[in-house]
Amino acid sequence: MPTSLMLPIDELVRYRRHFHAHPELSYQEFETAAYIERELRAGGIDELRTGIAKTGILATLRGGRSGPTTLLRADMDALPISELNDVPYRSTRQGVMHACGHDGHMAILLASARALAARRSEIAGTLVFCFQPAEEGPAGAKAMVQEGALEDPHVDRVFALHLFSGLDVGRIGIRDGAFFASSDRFILRLRGKGGHGGMPERSVDPIVAAAHLVTIFQSLVSREIAPKDPVVLSIGKIESGTTYNVIPDSVEMLGTVRALDAAVRSAMPERIERMVQGFCAAMRMEFEFEYLWGYPPTVNDAVTNDIVRAVARQVVGAGQADDPHDIVMWSEDMAYMLEERPGSYFIVGTRGPQLGALPQHSAHYDIDEAALAIGFGMMTGIALHG
Ligand code: NI
């Protein structure tokens, strides 16, 4: 393995603060992409495909020795949040904020690409630096795969990291197999018969039915699914009714379902609908049920994870990895790339003594920038591992 690269700490911080101050929402990362393209070209990387899935960039760096083709990915989008931090690099755009750390992901990958370009001859194989739009919901990774991100050159394996406020700076979270959960949604509409709140016998009350269903769903999770298979079913919205004494005609419920096991996940719509069907028949209720598939579980390959483990030992030292880290019930569209190719998704701690402990997606979210150097060490270490 070649000796490690010089750490471009000023560049990492400058990039991260630039991205932080200029956030863009999903599929609107045009200025972000233009900035990245300019910096890649200035760093001597000119085999670029731009406009992939609207704003995505694929930058190819062919090494001086033969070896596998490795894709390293960073996501580019920010969130519809108004930043409440008072820092020199705060968001200059009202209502838009990098509150998930994607600014740091881009800074790490961009600085890594430029550092690796200067050491091209030592690289065994080909590197593809993937800057991906729209992670926060619209599945930009899936769109990039559909537009050929894993071909030409044919990608053998994929890696990505996420900065994570639940871990201290200096720690890396690694897990074989399923790490992050799937995220699916459903809409359930119950239709009864409205009437006077004082004469329920002349109505069919959908609110009572909805209240029962909220708890029945939890017994589905606890009684039909094995305790070893984590599943979360949460009802996030219930809408119905107008006033105190009117039984409404209908109720609309919105829910999210998360799972780690593919078979458990795929059986959830049938299980939920069966319960709704039986219960609604008993309650004289009609219903409509719509299930919306979202991100699949993010599943890591044990072989590529061994590369992450070896690099982590060098970057943060032996014993500094949470391995296996606890499962995370967020979801992540890197899952789509990991369905197509073996690879690893791991987390890098950002919690420092002063900054970086607040949850991701908070309007006060920030990172301890010492985490950038660790992310850089991990990405370049993986790239040079061969
Ligand atoms: Ni994120």
Short mmCIF file of C-alpha atoms and ligand atoms in Angstrom, two decimals:
data_model
loop_
_atom_site.label_atom_id
_atom_site.label_comp_id
_atom_site.label_asym_id
_atom_site.label_seq_id
_atom_site.Cartn_x
_atom_site.Cartn_y
_atom_site.Cartn_z
CA MET A 1 0.00 0.00 0.00
CA PRO A 2 1.40 3.45 -0.86
CA THR A 3 2.24 5.82 1.92
CA SER A 4 -0.66 7.94 3.08
CA LEU A 5 -1.45 11.26 1.50
CA MET A 6 -0.80 14.72 2.87
CA LEU A 7 -3.86 15.95 4.69
CA PRO A 8 -5.32 19.02 2.93
CA ILE A 9 -7.04 20.29 6.05
CA ASP A 10 -7.47 23.88 4.83
CA GLU A 11 -9.03 22.67 1.61
CA LEU A 12 -11.40 20.30 3.44
CA VAL A 13 -12.62 23.07 5.73
CA ARG A 14 -12.88 25.62 2.90
CA TYR A 15 -14.91 23.24 0.73
CA ARG A 16 -17.18 22.21 3.56
CA ARG A 17 -17.88 25.81 4.58
CA HIS A 18 -18.50 26.83 0.97
CA PHE A 19 -21.05 24.03 0.52
CA HIS A 20 -22.57 24.79 3.91
CA ALA A 21 -23.07 28.45 3.04
CA HIS A 22 -24.57 27.62 -0.39
CA PRO A 23 -27.03 24.76 0.13
CA GLU A 24 -29.38 23.53 -2.59
CA LEU A 25 -32.41 21.25 -2.36
CA SER A 26 -32.81 17.84 -4.03
CA TYR A 27 -32.38 17.93 -7.82
CA GLN A 28 -31.54 21.64 -7.67
CA GLU A 29 -27.82 21.17 -6.96
CA PHE A 30 -26.78 23.10 -10.09
CA GLU A 31 -24.36 25.59 -8.48
CA THR A 32 -22.99 22.86 -6.24
CA ALA A 33 -22.31 20.65 -9.27
CA ALA A 34 -20.70 23.50 -11.21
CA TYR A 35 -18.39 24.23 -8.27
CA ILE A 36 -17.41 20.56 -7.94
CA GLU A 37 -16.80 20.26 -11.69
CA ARG A 38 -14.54 23.33 -11.65
CA GLU A 39 -12.51 22.05 -8.71
CA LEU A 40 -12.17 18.57 -10.21
CA ARG A 41 -10.89 19.98 -13.51
CA ALA A 42 -8.49 22.30 -11.68
CA GLY A 43 -7.22 19.23 -9.85
CA GLY A 44 -6.43 17.47 -13.11
CA ILE A 45 -9.49 15.23 -13.31
CA ASP A 46 -11.09 15.72 -16.70
CA GLU A 47 -12.77 12.41 -17.51
CA LEU A 48 -16.14 13.70 -16.33
CA ARG A 49 -19.75 12.83 -16.99
CA THR A 50 -22.01 15.63 -15.81
CA GLY A 51 -25.77 16.06 -15.68
CA ILE A 52 -26.29 12.42 -14.67
CA ALA A 53 -29.73 12.26 -13.01
CA LYS A 54 -29.98 16.01 -13.61
CA THR A 55 -27.11 17.33 -11.48
CA GLY A 56 -24.95 14.28 -10.72
CA ILE A 57 -21.27 14.00 -11.63
CA LEU A 58 -19.18 10.92 -12.33
CA ALA A 59 -15.44 11.59 -12.42
CA THR A 60 -13.18 8.75 -13.53
CA LEU A 61 -9.53 8.48 -12.48
CA ARG A 62 -7.58 5.65 -14.12
CA GLY A 63 -4.70 4.42 -11.97
CA GLY A 64 -1.24 3.49 -13.15
CA ARG A 65 -1.61 -0.17 -12.23
CA SER A 66 -4.32 -2.72 -12.93
CA GLY A 67 -7.01 -3.45 -10.36
CA PRO A 68 -10.73 -3.23 -9.66
CA THR A 69 -13.01 -0.31 -10.44
CA THR A 70 -14.17 1.32 -7.22
CA LEU A 71 -16.93 3.91 -6.95
CA LEU A 72 -16.77 6.38 -4.05
CA ARG A 73 -19.95 8.36 -3.52
CA ALA A 74 -21.05 11.59 -1.83
CA ASP A 75 -24.58 13.00 -1.75
CA MET A 76 -25.10 16.68 -2.57
CA ASP A 77 -28.52 17.87 -1.43
CA ALA A 78 -29.58 20.00 1.53
CA LEU A 79 -32.85 20.13 3.47
CA PRO A 80 -35.78 22.58 3.62
CA ILE A 81 -34.74 23.93 7.05
CA SER A 82 -33.90 27.49 8.11
CA GLU A 83 -30.51 27.43 9.81
CA LEU A 84 -30.43 28.74 13.39
CA ASN A 85 -26.65 28.61 13.88
CA ASP A 86 -24.79 31.90 14.13
CA VAL A 87 -21.51 30.95 12.45
CA PRO A 88 -19.50 32.69 9.71
CA TYR A 89 -20.36 29.89 7.27
CA ARG A 90 -24.10 29.80 8.02
CA SER A 91 -26.49 29.18 5.15
CA THR A 92 -26.94 32.20 2.91
CA ARG A 93 -30.27 30.79 1.70
CA GLN A 94 -33.32 31.22 3.86
CA GLY A 95 -35.17 27.94 4.29
CA VAL A 96 -32.37 25.73 2.94
CA MET A 97 -29.68 24.12 5.08
CA HIS A 98 -27.07 21.38 5.00
CA ALA A 99 -28.36 19.79 8.20
CA CYS A 100 -27.44 16.19 7.40
CA GLY A 101 -23.71 16.54 6.78
CA HIS A 102 -23.80 16.20 2.98
CA ASP A 103 -21.66 19.38 2.80
CA GLY A 104 -18.97 17.41 4.63
CA HIS A 105 -19.44 14.35 2.39
CA MET A 106 -18.82 16.48 -0.72
CA ALA A 107 -15.80 18.23 0.82
CA ILE A 108 -14.25 14.87 1.77
CA LEU A 109 -14.81 13.31 -1.66
CA LEU A 110 -13.69 16.38 -3.60
CA ALA A 111 -10.48 16.81 -1.59
CA SER A 112 -9.87 13.05 -1.85
CA ALA A 113 -10.29 13.09 -5.63
CA ARG A 114 -7.80 15.92 -6.04
CA ALA A 115 -5.25 14.34 -3.70
CA LEU A 116 -5.57 10.98 -5.46
CA ALA A 117 -5.24 12.56 -8.91
CA ALA A 118 -1.79 13.77 -7.89
CA ARG A 119 -0.85 10.16 -7.03
CA ARG A 120 -2.51 8.52 -10.04
CA SER A 121 0.46 6.27 -10.87
CA GLU A 122 0.26 4.52 -7.48
CA ILE A 123 -3.41 3.63 -7.79
CA ALA A 124 -4.24 0.02 -8.61
CA GLY A 125 -7.39 0.05 -10.73
CA THR A 126 -9.88 2.76 -11.59
CA LEU A 127 -11.69 5.15 -9.28
CA VAL A 128 -15.08 6.69 -10.00
CA PHE A 129 -15.97 9.69 -7.83
CA CYS A 130 -19.74 9.92 -7.73
CA PHE A 131 -21.42 13.16 -6.65
CA GLN A 132 -25.07 12.26 -6.33
CA PRO A 133 -28.16 14.47 -6.17
CA ALA A 134 -31.35 14.06 -4.18
CA GLU A 135 -30.63 11.64 -1.34
CA GLU A 136 -33.24 13.25 0.93
CA GLY A 137 -36.28 11.44 -0.46
CA PRO A 138 -36.31 11.36 -4.27
CA ALA A 139 -33.79 8.48 -4.61
CA GLY A 140 -31.06 10.21 -6.62
CA ALA A 141 -28.86 7.11 -6.28
CA LYS A 142 -31.48 5.00 -8.04
CA ALA A 143 -31.72 7.55 -10.86
CA MET A 144 -27.94 7.58 -11.26
CA VAL A 145 -27.85 3.77 -11.45
CA GLN A 146 -30.60 3.89 -14.09
CA GLU A 147 -28.54 6.42 -16.05
CA GLY A 148 -25.51 4.13 -16.10
CA ALA A 149 -23.44 5.23 -13.11
CA LEU A 150 -22.23 1.67 -12.53
CA GLU A 151 -21.14 1.09 -16.14
CA ASP A 152 -18.54 2.52 -18.51
CA PRO A 153 -16.30 1.81 -16.71
CA HIS A 154 -17.99 -1.23 -15.16
CA VAL A 155 -17.93 -0.63 -11.39
CA ASP A 156 -16.93 -3.64 -9.25
CA ARG A 157 -17.63 -2.25 -5.79
CA VAL A 158 -19.05 0.85 -4.13
CA PHE A 159 -18.26 2.78 -0.93
CA ALA A 160 -19.84 5.73 0.87
CA LEU A 161 -19.73 7.26 4.31
CA HIS A 162 -22.14 9.32 6.40
CA LEU A 163 -21.08 11.79 9.05
CA PHE A 164 -22.96 10.85 12.22
CA SER A 165 -23.66 12.93 15.29
CA GLY A 166 -24.35 9.86 17.43
CA LEU A 167 -20.64 8.94 17.47
CA ASP A 168 -17.60 10.79 18.86
CA VAL A 169 -15.02 12.23 16.47
CA GLY A 170 -12.38 9.57 16.06
CA ARG A 171 -14.83 6.69 15.92
CA ILE A 172 -16.07 4.81 12.87
CA GLY A 173 -19.27 2.74 12.76
CA ILE A 174 -19.16 -0.48 10.72
CA ARG A 175 -21.69 -3.28 10.34
CA ASP A 176 -21.84 -6.35 8.12
CA GLY A 177 -25.18 -7.07 6.43
CA ALA A 178 -28.18 -4.79 6.88
CA PHE A 179 -27.12 -1.52 8.56
CA PHE A 180 -29.75 1.12 7.72
CA ALA A 181 -33.46 0.30 7.44
CA SER A 182 -35.86 0.39 4.52
CA SER A 183 -38.38 3.22 4.49
CA ASP A 184 -41.83 2.61 2.98
CA ARG A 185 -45.08 4.50 3.43
CA PHE A 186 -48.79 3.88 3.37
CA ILE A 187 -52.01 5.82 3.12
CA LEU A 188 -55.12 4.32 4.70
CA ARG A 189 -58.57 5.84 4.23
CA LEU A 190 -61.43 4.53 6.37
CA ARG A 191 -64.98 5.28 5.33
CA GLY A 192 -67.87 4.95 7.80
CA LYS A 193 -71.07 6.93 8.03
CA GLY A 194 -71.16 10.37 9.60
CA GLY A 195 -73.85 11.62 11.95
CA HIS A 196 -74.68 13.20 15.29
CA GLY A 197 -72.13 12.72 18.05
CA GLY A 198 -74.96 12.11 20.50
CA MET A 199 -76.48 9.29 18.44
CA PRO A 200 -73.58 7.00 17.52
CA GLU A 201 -75.96 4.08 16.89
CA ARG A 202 -77.05 5.84 13.70
CA SER A 203 -73.47 6.31 12.44
CA VAL A 204 -70.49 4.12 11.64
CA ASP A 205 -67.70 5.90 13.49
CA PRO A 206 -64.35 5.87 11.63
CA ILE A 207 -62.52 7.66 14.46
CA VAL A 208 -63.05 4.80 16.91
CA ALA A 209 -61.93 2.39 14.18
CA ALA A 210 -58.79 4.44 13.49
CA ALA A 211 -57.95 4.54 17.21
CA HIS A 212 -58.18 0.73 17.40
CA LEU A 213 -56.07 0.30 14.28
CA VAL A 214 -53.20 2.34 15.72
CA THR A 215 -52.83 -0.21 18.50
CA ILE A 216 -53.71 -3.26 16.37
CA PHE A 217 -50.79 -2.36 14.09
CA GLN A 218 -48.42 -2.51 17.06
CA SER A 219 -49.60 -6.03 17.88
CA LEU A 220 -48.85 -6.94 14.27
CA VAL A 221 -45.26 -5.82 14.83
CA SER A 222 -44.93 -7.55 18.21
CA ARG A 223 -46.92 -10.76 17.52
CA GLU A 224 -46.30 -11.63 13.88
CA ILE A 225 -42.66 -10.60 13.44
CA ALA A 226 -39.84 -12.38 15.25
CA PRO A 227 -38.14 -10.19 17.87
CA LYS A 228 -34.81 -10.70 16.05
CA ASP A 229 -36.21 -8.83 13.02
CA PRO A 230 -36.55 -5.13 13.81
CA VAL A 231 -39.63 -3.49 12.33
CA VAL A 232 -41.02 -0.04 13.07
CA LEU A 233 -44.56 0.92 12.12
CA SER A 234 -45.45 4.50 13.00
CA ILE A 235 -48.59 6.43 12.21
CA GLY A 236 -47.43 9.97 11.57
CA LYS A 237 -50.68 11.65 10.65
CA ILE A 238 -54.38 11.15 11.32
CA GLU A 239 -56.83 13.55 9.78
CA SER A 240 -60.57 13.66 10.26
CA GLY A 241 -63.51 15.55 11.65
CA THR A 242 -64.70 19.11 12.02
CA THR A 243 -66.05 19.72 15.52
CA TYR A 244 -67.08 18.28 18.94
CA ASN A 245 -70.39 16.71 18.17
CA VAL A 246 -70.17 15.46 14.62
CA ILE A 247 -69.11 11.93 13.78
CA PRO A 248 -67.23 12.31 10.48
CA ASP A 249 -67.61 10.12 7.41
CA SER A 250 -63.98 9.25 7.01
CA VAL A 251 -60.45 9.24 8.43
CA GLU A 252 -57.14 9.39 6.60
CA MET A 253 -54.06 7.86 8.23
CA LEU A 254 -50.45 8.14 6.99
CA GLY A 255 -47.80 5.73 8.22
CA THR A 256 -44.18 4.72 7.76
CA VAL A 257 -42.81 1.18 7.89
CA ARG A 258 -39.13 0.38 8.39
CA ALA A 259 -37.42 -3.00 8.32
CA LEU A 260 -33.99 -4.55 7.84
CA ASP A 261 -34.84 -7.97 6.42
CA ALA A 262 -35.95 -8.04 2.78
CA ALA A 263 -38.53 -10.84 3.27
CA VAL A 264 -40.02 -9.21 6.36
CA ARG A 265 -40.19 -5.92 4.49
CA SER A 266 -41.89 -7.32 1.42
CA ALA A 267 -44.57 -9.09 3.50
CA MET A 268 -45.60 -5.94 5.41
CA PRO A 269 -48.23 -4.56 2.99
CA GLU A 270 -50.10 -7.88 2.91
CA ARG A 271 -49.98 -8.17 6.69
CA ILE A 272 -51.26 -4.63 7.24
CA GLU A 273 -53.98 -4.93 4.62
CA ARG A 274 -55.19 -8.28 6.03
CA MET A 275 -55.59 -6.72 9.48
CA VAL A 276 -57.34 -3.66 8.06
CA GLN A 277 -59.64 -5.84 5.99
CA GLY A 278 -60.74 -8.08 8.87
CA PHE A 279 -61.13 -5.23 11.28
CA CYS A 280 -63.04 -3.02 8.86
CA ALA A 281 -65.43 -5.89 8.08
CA ALA A 282 -66.06 -6.27 11.81
CA MET A 283 -66.63 -2.52 12.16
CA ARG A 284 -68.84 -2.15 9.02
CA MET A 285 -66.24 0.10 7.51
CA GLU A 286 -64.95 0.48 3.98
CA PHE A 287 -61.33 1.27 3.27
CA GLU A 288 -58.74 2.16 0.66
CA PHE A 289 -55.13 1.13 1.23
CA GLU A 290 -52.17 2.41 -0.75
CA TYR A 291 -48.61 1.22 -0.12
CA LEU A 292 -45.69 3.29 -1.42
CA TRP A 293 -42.31 1.54 -1.65
CA GLY A 294 -39.35 3.72 -0.66
CA TYR A 295 -35.67 3.06 -0.02
CA PRO A 296 -34.66 -0.59 0.54
CA PRO A 297 -32.46 -1.63 3.48
CA THR A 298 -28.79 -0.65 3.15
CA VAL A 299 -26.90 -3.94 3.14
CA ASN A 300 -23.11 -4.15 3.45
CA ASP A 301 -20.79 -6.78 2.02
CA ALA A 302 -18.50 -8.48 4.54
CA VAL A 303 -15.54 -8.62 2.13
CA THR A 304 -15.54 -4.90 1.28
CA ASN A 305 -16.22 -4.17 4.95
CA ASP A 306 -12.88 -5.85 5.72
CA ILE A 307 -11.23 -3.13 3.62
CA VAL A 308 -13.09 -0.49 5.67
CA ARG A 309 -11.91 -2.24 8.85
CA ALA A 310 -8.28 -2.31 7.71
CA VAL A 311 -8.34 1.36 6.69
CA ALA A 312 -10.11 2.38 9.93
CA ARG A 313 -7.35 0.72 11.96
CA GLN A 314 -4.82 2.91 10.14
CA VAL A 315 -6.85 6.12 10.27
CA VAL A 316 -8.29 6.08 13.79
CA GLY A 317 -6.37 3.21 15.38
CA ALA A 318 -7.22 -0.29 16.53
CA GLY A 319 -10.27 -0.51 18.77
CA GLN A 320 -11.70 2.82 17.58
CA ALA A 321 -14.45 1.27 15.45
CA ASP A 322 -17.94 0.45 16.71
CA ASP A 323 -18.03 -2.92 14.98
CA PRO A 324 -20.72 -4.01 14.76
CA HIS A 325 -22.37 -0.62 15.24
CA ASP A 326 -26.05 -0.76 16.24
CA ILE A 327 -28.50 -0.82 13.36
CA VAL A 328 -29.91 2.57 12.35
CA MET A 329 -33.62 2.91 11.55
CA TRP A 330 -33.05 5.81 9.12
CA SER A 331 -32.89 4.96 5.47
CA GLU A 332 -30.38 5.84 2.83
CA ASP A 333 -30.55 5.67 -0.97
CA MET A 334 -27.01 4.24 -1.18
CA ALA A 335 -29.08 1.08 -0.67
CA TYR A 336 -29.87 1.09 -4.41
CA MET A 337 -26.19 0.99 -5.37
CA LEU A 338 -25.59 -1.74 -2.80
CA GLU A 339 -28.38 -3.79 -4.38
CA GLU A 340 -26.42 -3.71 -7.65
CA ARG A 341 -22.83 -4.10 -6.45
CA PRO A 342 -21.02 -5.34 -3.32
CA GLY A 343 -19.86 -2.49 -1.16
CA SER A 344 -19.80 -0.74 2.15
CA TYR A 345 -21.62 2.11 3.81
CA PHE A 346 -20.11 3.23 7.10
CA ILE A 347 -20.44 6.12 9.52
CA VAL A 348 -17.91 8.65 10.76
CA GLY A 349 -18.41 10.30 14.15
CA THR A 350 -18.78 14.11 14.30
CA ARG A 351 -19.48 14.63 18.02
CA GLY A 352 -16.75 16.81 19.49
CA PRO A 353 -16.31 18.58 22.82
CA GLN A 354 -18.11 21.71 21.57
CA LEU A 355 -19.88 20.87 18.35
CA GLY A 356 -21.47 18.02 16.52
CA ALA A 357 -23.72 16.31 19.07
CA LEU A 358 -27.10 17.62 17.92
CA PRO A 359 -29.22 15.27 15.85
CA GLN A 360 -29.04 15.32 12.09
CA HIS A 361 -31.86 17.45 10.54
CA SER A 362 -31.82 19.87 13.49
CA ALA A 363 -31.81 23.60 12.60
CA HIS A 364 -28.81 23.86 14.97
CA TYR A 365 -26.94 20.93 13.40
CA ASP A 366 -23.20 21.38 12.93
CA ILE A 367 -20.15 19.13 12.92
CA ASP A 368 -16.78 19.06 14.62
CA GLU A 369 -14.67 19.65 11.52
CA ALA A 370 -11.97 17.29 12.82
CA ALA A 371 -14.26 14.62 11.35
CA LEU A 372 -13.40 15.85 7.83
CA ALA A 373 -9.80 14.68 8.17
CA ILE A 374 -10.99 11.27 9.30
CA GLY A 375 -13.41 11.01 6.36
CA PHE A 376 -10.56 12.01 4.03
CA GLY A 377 -8.30 9.36 5.55
CA MET A 378 -11.00 6.74 5.11
CA MET A 379 -11.87 7.56 1.49
CA THR A 380 -8.29 7.91 0.28
CA GLY A 381 -7.28 4.82 2.27
CA ILE A 382 -10.02 2.77 0.59
CA ALA A 383 -9.01 4.16 -2.81
CA LEU A 384 -5.35 3.24 -2.30
CA HIS A 385 -6.10 -0.14 -0.78
CA GLY A 386 -6.48 -1.72 -4.22
NI NI B 1 -27.89 12.24 5.00
#
